[in-house]
Short mmCIF file of C-alpha atoms in Angstrom, two decimals:
data_model
loop_
_atom_site.label_atom_id
_atom_site.label_comp_id
_atom_site.label_asym_id
_atom_site.label_seq_id
_atom_site.Cartn_x
_atom_site.Cartn_y
_atom_site.Cartn_z
CA MET A 1 -59.78 11.47 -16.54
CA LYS A 2 -57.79 12.92 -19.44
CA SER A 3 -54.72 11.80 -21.34
CA ILE A 4 -52.05 14.50 -21.33
CA LEU A 5 -48.86 14.87 -23.35
CA LEU A 6 -46.53 17.06 -21.31
CA ILE A 7 -43.48 18.34 -23.16
CA GLY A 8 -40.81 19.89 -20.96
CA VAL A 9 -40.31 18.67 -17.40
CA ASN A 10 -38.63 21.74 -15.97
CA ARG A 11 -39.80 23.21 -12.66
CA PHE A 12 -43.13 24.39 -14.04
CA GLY A 13 -43.65 21.18 -15.99
CA SER A 14 -42.91 19.09 -12.90
CA LEU A 15 -45.43 21.06 -10.84
CA LEU A 16 -48.05 20.51 -13.54
CA ALA A 17 -47.29 16.79 -13.67
CA ASN A 18 -47.74 16.49 -9.92
CA GLN A 19 -51.08 18.29 -10.01
CA PHE A 20 -52.38 16.28 -12.96
CA SER A 21 -51.32 13.10 -11.19
CA LYS A 22 -53.20 14.06 -8.03
CA HIS A 23 -56.34 14.41 -10.12
CA GLY A 24 -55.91 10.96 -11.66
CA HIS A 25 -55.01 11.94 -15.22
CA GLU A 26 -52.77 9.86 -17.48
CA ILE A 27 -49.55 11.70 -18.31
CA MET A 28 -46.89 11.08 -20.91
CA ALA A 29 -43.89 13.29 -20.09
CA ILE A 30 -41.21 14.22 -22.64
CA ASP A 31 -37.87 15.97 -22.10
CA LYS A 32 -34.41 15.97 -23.68
CA ASN A 33 -32.80 15.82 -20.24
CA GLU A 34 -32.42 12.25 -18.96
CA ASP A 35 -32.16 13.32 -15.31
CA ARG A 36 -35.44 15.21 -15.51
CA VAL A 37 -37.17 12.27 -17.15
CA ASN A 38 -35.92 9.86 -14.48
CA ALA A 39 -37.00 12.25 -11.71
CA ILE A 40 -40.55 12.56 -13.02
CA LEU A 41 -41.12 8.83 -13.66
CA PRO A 42 -42.68 8.10 -10.22
CA VAL A 43 -45.32 10.78 -10.86
CA VAL A 44 -46.38 10.18 -14.48
CA THR A 45 -47.86 7.25 -16.38
CA ASP A 46 -44.90 7.10 -18.75
CA ALA A 47 -41.96 9.26 -19.79
CA GLN A 48 -39.50 9.36 -22.68
CA ILE A 49 -36.26 11.12 -23.50
CA GLY A 50 -36.56 12.88 -26.84
CA ASP A 51 -36.38 16.02 -28.93
CA SER A 52 -39.84 17.50 -29.41
CA THR A 53 -38.70 19.47 -32.47
CA ASN A 54 -38.12 16.17 -34.27
CA GLU A 55 -41.24 15.46 -36.31
CA ALA A 56 -40.62 11.71 -36.51
CA PHE A 57 -40.28 11.47 -32.73
CA LEU A 58 -43.49 13.43 -32.10
CA ARG A 59 -45.35 11.40 -34.71
CA SER A 60 -44.30 8.19 -32.93
CA LEU A 61 -46.11 9.41 -29.79
CA GLY A 62 -49.50 9.48 -31.50
CA VAL A 63 -50.13 13.15 -30.73
CA ASN A 64 -53.76 13.02 -31.92
CA ASN A 65 -54.59 10.43 -29.25
CA TYR A 66 -54.06 12.86 -26.36
CA ASP A 67 -56.81 15.08 -25.01
CA VAL A 68 -54.35 17.88 -24.24
CA CYS A 69 -50.78 18.62 -25.34
CA ILE A 70 -48.91 21.03 -23.08
CA VAL A 71 -45.59 22.64 -24.00
CA THR A 72 -43.69 23.99 -20.99
CA ILE A 73 -40.23 24.32 -22.57
CA GLY A 74 -38.37 27.15 -20.87
CA GLY A 75 -35.33 29.14 -21.98
CA ASP A 76 -35.55 28.03 -25.62
CA PHE A 77 -38.41 29.83 -27.33
CA GLN A 78 -37.46 28.58 -30.80
CA SER A 79 -37.90 24.97 -29.65
CA SER A 80 -41.17 25.84 -27.96
CA LEU A 81 -42.47 27.48 -31.13
CA GLU A 82 -41.40 24.61 -33.38
CA THR A 83 -42.89 22.04 -31.00
CA THR A 84 -46.18 23.92 -30.80
CA SER A 85 -46.46 24.13 -34.57
CA LEU A 86 -45.62 20.45 -35.07
CA LEU A 87 -48.15 19.33 -32.46
CA LYS A 88 -50.94 21.12 -34.30
CA GLU A 89 -49.79 19.83 -37.68
CA LEU A 90 -49.80 16.28 -36.32
CA GLY A 91 -53.39 16.58 -35.12
CA GLY A 92 -53.10 17.82 -31.55
CA LYS A 93 -56.67 18.37 -30.30
CA MET A 94 -55.79 21.01 -27.74
CA VAL A 95 -52.33 22.56 -27.67
CA VAL A 96 -51.42 24.71 -24.68
CA SER A 97 -48.03 26.43 -24.63
CA ARG A 98 -46.11 28.35 -22.01
CA ALA A 99 -44.74 31.82 -22.78
CA ASP A 100 -42.57 34.17 -20.76
CA ARG A 101 -43.73 37.39 -22.45
CA ASP A 102 -46.75 38.73 -24.33
CA VAL A 103 -44.86 38.87 -27.63
CA GLN A 104 -44.06 35.16 -27.32
CA ALA A 105 -47.73 34.44 -26.66
CA LYS A 106 -48.69 36.16 -29.92
CA PHE A 107 -46.25 34.04 -31.95
CA LEU A 108 -47.38 30.83 -30.25
CA LEU A 109 -51.06 31.56 -30.93
CA ARG A 110 -50.26 32.28 -34.59
CA ASN A 111 -48.34 29.03 -34.92
CA GLY A 112 -50.71 26.45 -33.52
CA ALA A 113 -51.31 27.08 -29.83
CA ASP A 114 -54.97 26.99 -28.85
CA GLU A 115 -54.16 28.66 -25.55
CA VAL A 116 -51.08 30.21 -23.94
CA ILE A 117 -50.05 30.31 -20.29
CA ILE A 118 -47.84 33.09 -18.94
CA PRO A 119 -47.42 31.82 -15.34
CA GLU A 120 -45.54 34.76 -13.84
CA LYS A 121 -47.90 37.34 -15.35
CA GLN A 122 -51.03 35.49 -14.31
CA ILE A 123 -49.79 34.97 -10.76
CA ALA A 124 -48.73 38.63 -10.54
CA GLN A 125 -52.22 39.78 -11.59
CA TRP A 126 -53.81 37.51 -9.00
CA ALA A 127 -51.41 38.54 -6.22
CA ALA A 128 -51.86 42.25 -6.89
CA ILE A 129 -55.61 41.95 -6.34
CA ARG A 130 -55.46 39.35 -3.56
CA TYR A 131 -52.85 41.12 -1.42
CA GLY A 132 -53.49 44.69 -2.53
CA SER A 133 -56.85 44.80 -0.78
CA GLU A 134 -58.12 43.95 2.68
CA HIS A 135 -61.42 42.80 1.22
CA VAL A 136 -60.37 40.02 -1.17
CA LEU A 137 -59.71 36.43 -0.07
CA ASP A 138 -59.43 34.93 -3.56
CA TYR A 139 -59.91 35.99 -7.16
CA LEU A 140 -60.41 34.46 -10.61
CA LYS A 141 -60.41 36.56 -13.77
CA LEU A 142 -62.85 35.24 -16.38
CA ASP A 143 -62.26 37.82 -19.14
CA ASP A 144 -61.38 41.50 -19.45
CA ASP A 145 -64.61 42.56 -17.74
CA HIS A 146 -65.81 39.71 -15.51
CA ALA A 147 -64.37 37.95 -12.49
CA ILE A 148 -65.20 35.78 -9.50
CA TYR A 149 -64.20 37.07 -6.06
CA GLU A 150 -64.24 35.53 -2.62
CA VAL A 151 -64.83 38.33 -0.12
CA PRO A 152 -65.74 38.59 3.59
CA VAL A 153 -69.38 39.32 4.35
CA PRO A 154 -69.56 43.14 4.76
CA LYS A 155 -70.48 44.30 8.27
CA ASP A 156 -73.75 45.90 7.14
CA TRP A 157 -74.81 42.64 5.48
CA ILE A 158 -74.52 40.52 8.63
CA GLY A 159 -77.84 39.04 9.74
CA LYS A 160 -79.53 39.83 6.43
CA SER A 161 -80.65 37.46 3.70
CA ILE A 162 -79.33 37.40 0.16
CA ALA A 163 -82.77 38.51 -1.04
CA LYS A 164 -82.66 41.48 1.33
CA MET A 165 -79.31 42.67 -0.05
CA ASP A 166 -80.53 42.25 -3.65
CA VAL A 167 -77.07 42.85 -5.15
CA ARG A 168 -78.13 41.33 -8.46
CA LYS A 169 -80.58 44.18 -9.03
CA LYS A 170 -78.37 46.90 -7.54
CA PHE A 171 -75.00 45.91 -9.02
CA GLY A 172 -75.62 43.05 -11.47
CA ILE A 173 -73.69 40.71 -9.15
CA ASN A 174 -74.57 37.07 -8.46
CA ILE A 175 -73.78 35.39 -5.14
CA LEU A 176 -72.61 31.89 -6.10
CA GLY A 177 -71.85 30.43 -2.71
CA VAL A 178 -71.16 30.90 0.98
CA LYS A 179 -67.99 29.63 2.65
CA GLU A 180 -67.89 28.66 6.31
CA ASN A 181 -65.15 26.82 8.23
CA GLY A 182 -63.21 26.28 5.03
CA LYS A 183 -66.12 24.62 3.19
CA MET A 184 -67.92 26.24 0.26
CA ASN A 185 -71.69 25.80 0.03
CA LEU A 186 -72.92 26.47 -3.50
CA SER A 187 -76.55 25.66 -2.67
CA VAL A 188 -77.48 29.16 -1.61
CA THR A 189 -81.02 30.54 -1.87
CA PRO A 190 -82.51 34.04 -1.57
CA GLU A 191 -83.38 33.10 2.03
CA THR A 192 -79.76 32.29 2.99
CA VAL A 193 -78.77 34.53 5.91
CA LEU A 194 -75.25 35.95 5.96
CA SER A 195 -73.07 36.07 9.05
CA GLY A 196 -69.74 37.61 9.99
CA ASP A 197 -67.91 34.28 10.19
CA LYS A 198 -68.65 33.51 6.54
CA SER A 199 -67.26 34.64 3.21
CA ILE A 200 -69.13 34.79 -0.07
CA LEU A 201 -68.30 33.89 -3.66
CA VAL A 202 -69.56 36.52 -6.09
CA LEU A 203 -69.63 36.76 -9.89
CA GLY A 204 -70.04 39.90 -11.94
CA LYS A 205 -68.35 42.73 -13.78
CA GLN A 206 -65.09 43.57 -12.06
CA ARG A 207 -65.91 47.26 -11.71
CA ALA A 208 -69.30 46.46 -10.20
CA ILE A 209 -67.73 44.12 -7.64
CA GLU A 210 -65.09 46.68 -6.75
CA LYS A 211 -67.79 49.32 -6.24
CA CYS A 212 -70.07 47.04 -4.24
CA PHE A 213 -67.36 45.83 -1.85
CA ARG A 214 -65.25 49.01 -1.88
CA ILE A 215 -62.20 47.16 -3.19
#
């Protein structure tokens, strides 16, 4: 369980709060809008109305006591930038800020953000790969070169073991797990036999995966 300071309870911030709550984390939510604060109260541990660009207000929250500080302010980049900078100055351990564009991300990273989220861009990248191919069920980019894909078992792999396919030697790809009936089994062995009603979770260089599975 982590303690999270969430600044900005707009639509994206509210969605984050709900997800953090489902996973049992403690959340302090901050927003200038009283209606938003009242609406999020049933979901979070605590919430306050306040201006996150006010140093005295942020200091009163004990920023350095939170495991993660997340800035989701939308439509006011200046406030987001000031808040991000203040959080780091006040001892924020991990400051994550939302940006709408790449240029905003650069400024945020230069002014205190440890990481930046660009939700629309990241979802667009995922959707383009997920829905632009018939052979991808899910996808997670790890860096510019590596990714994890969930793909159906290719027809010519059916009935064969992981050792028989030997994709690690041929393509440098690791099979992490096998999914069947909606449940992922990560305890695979070289003797695990693949079938047509299963999908597999693979890790490797993106180009190698695309070549192996003809994506």
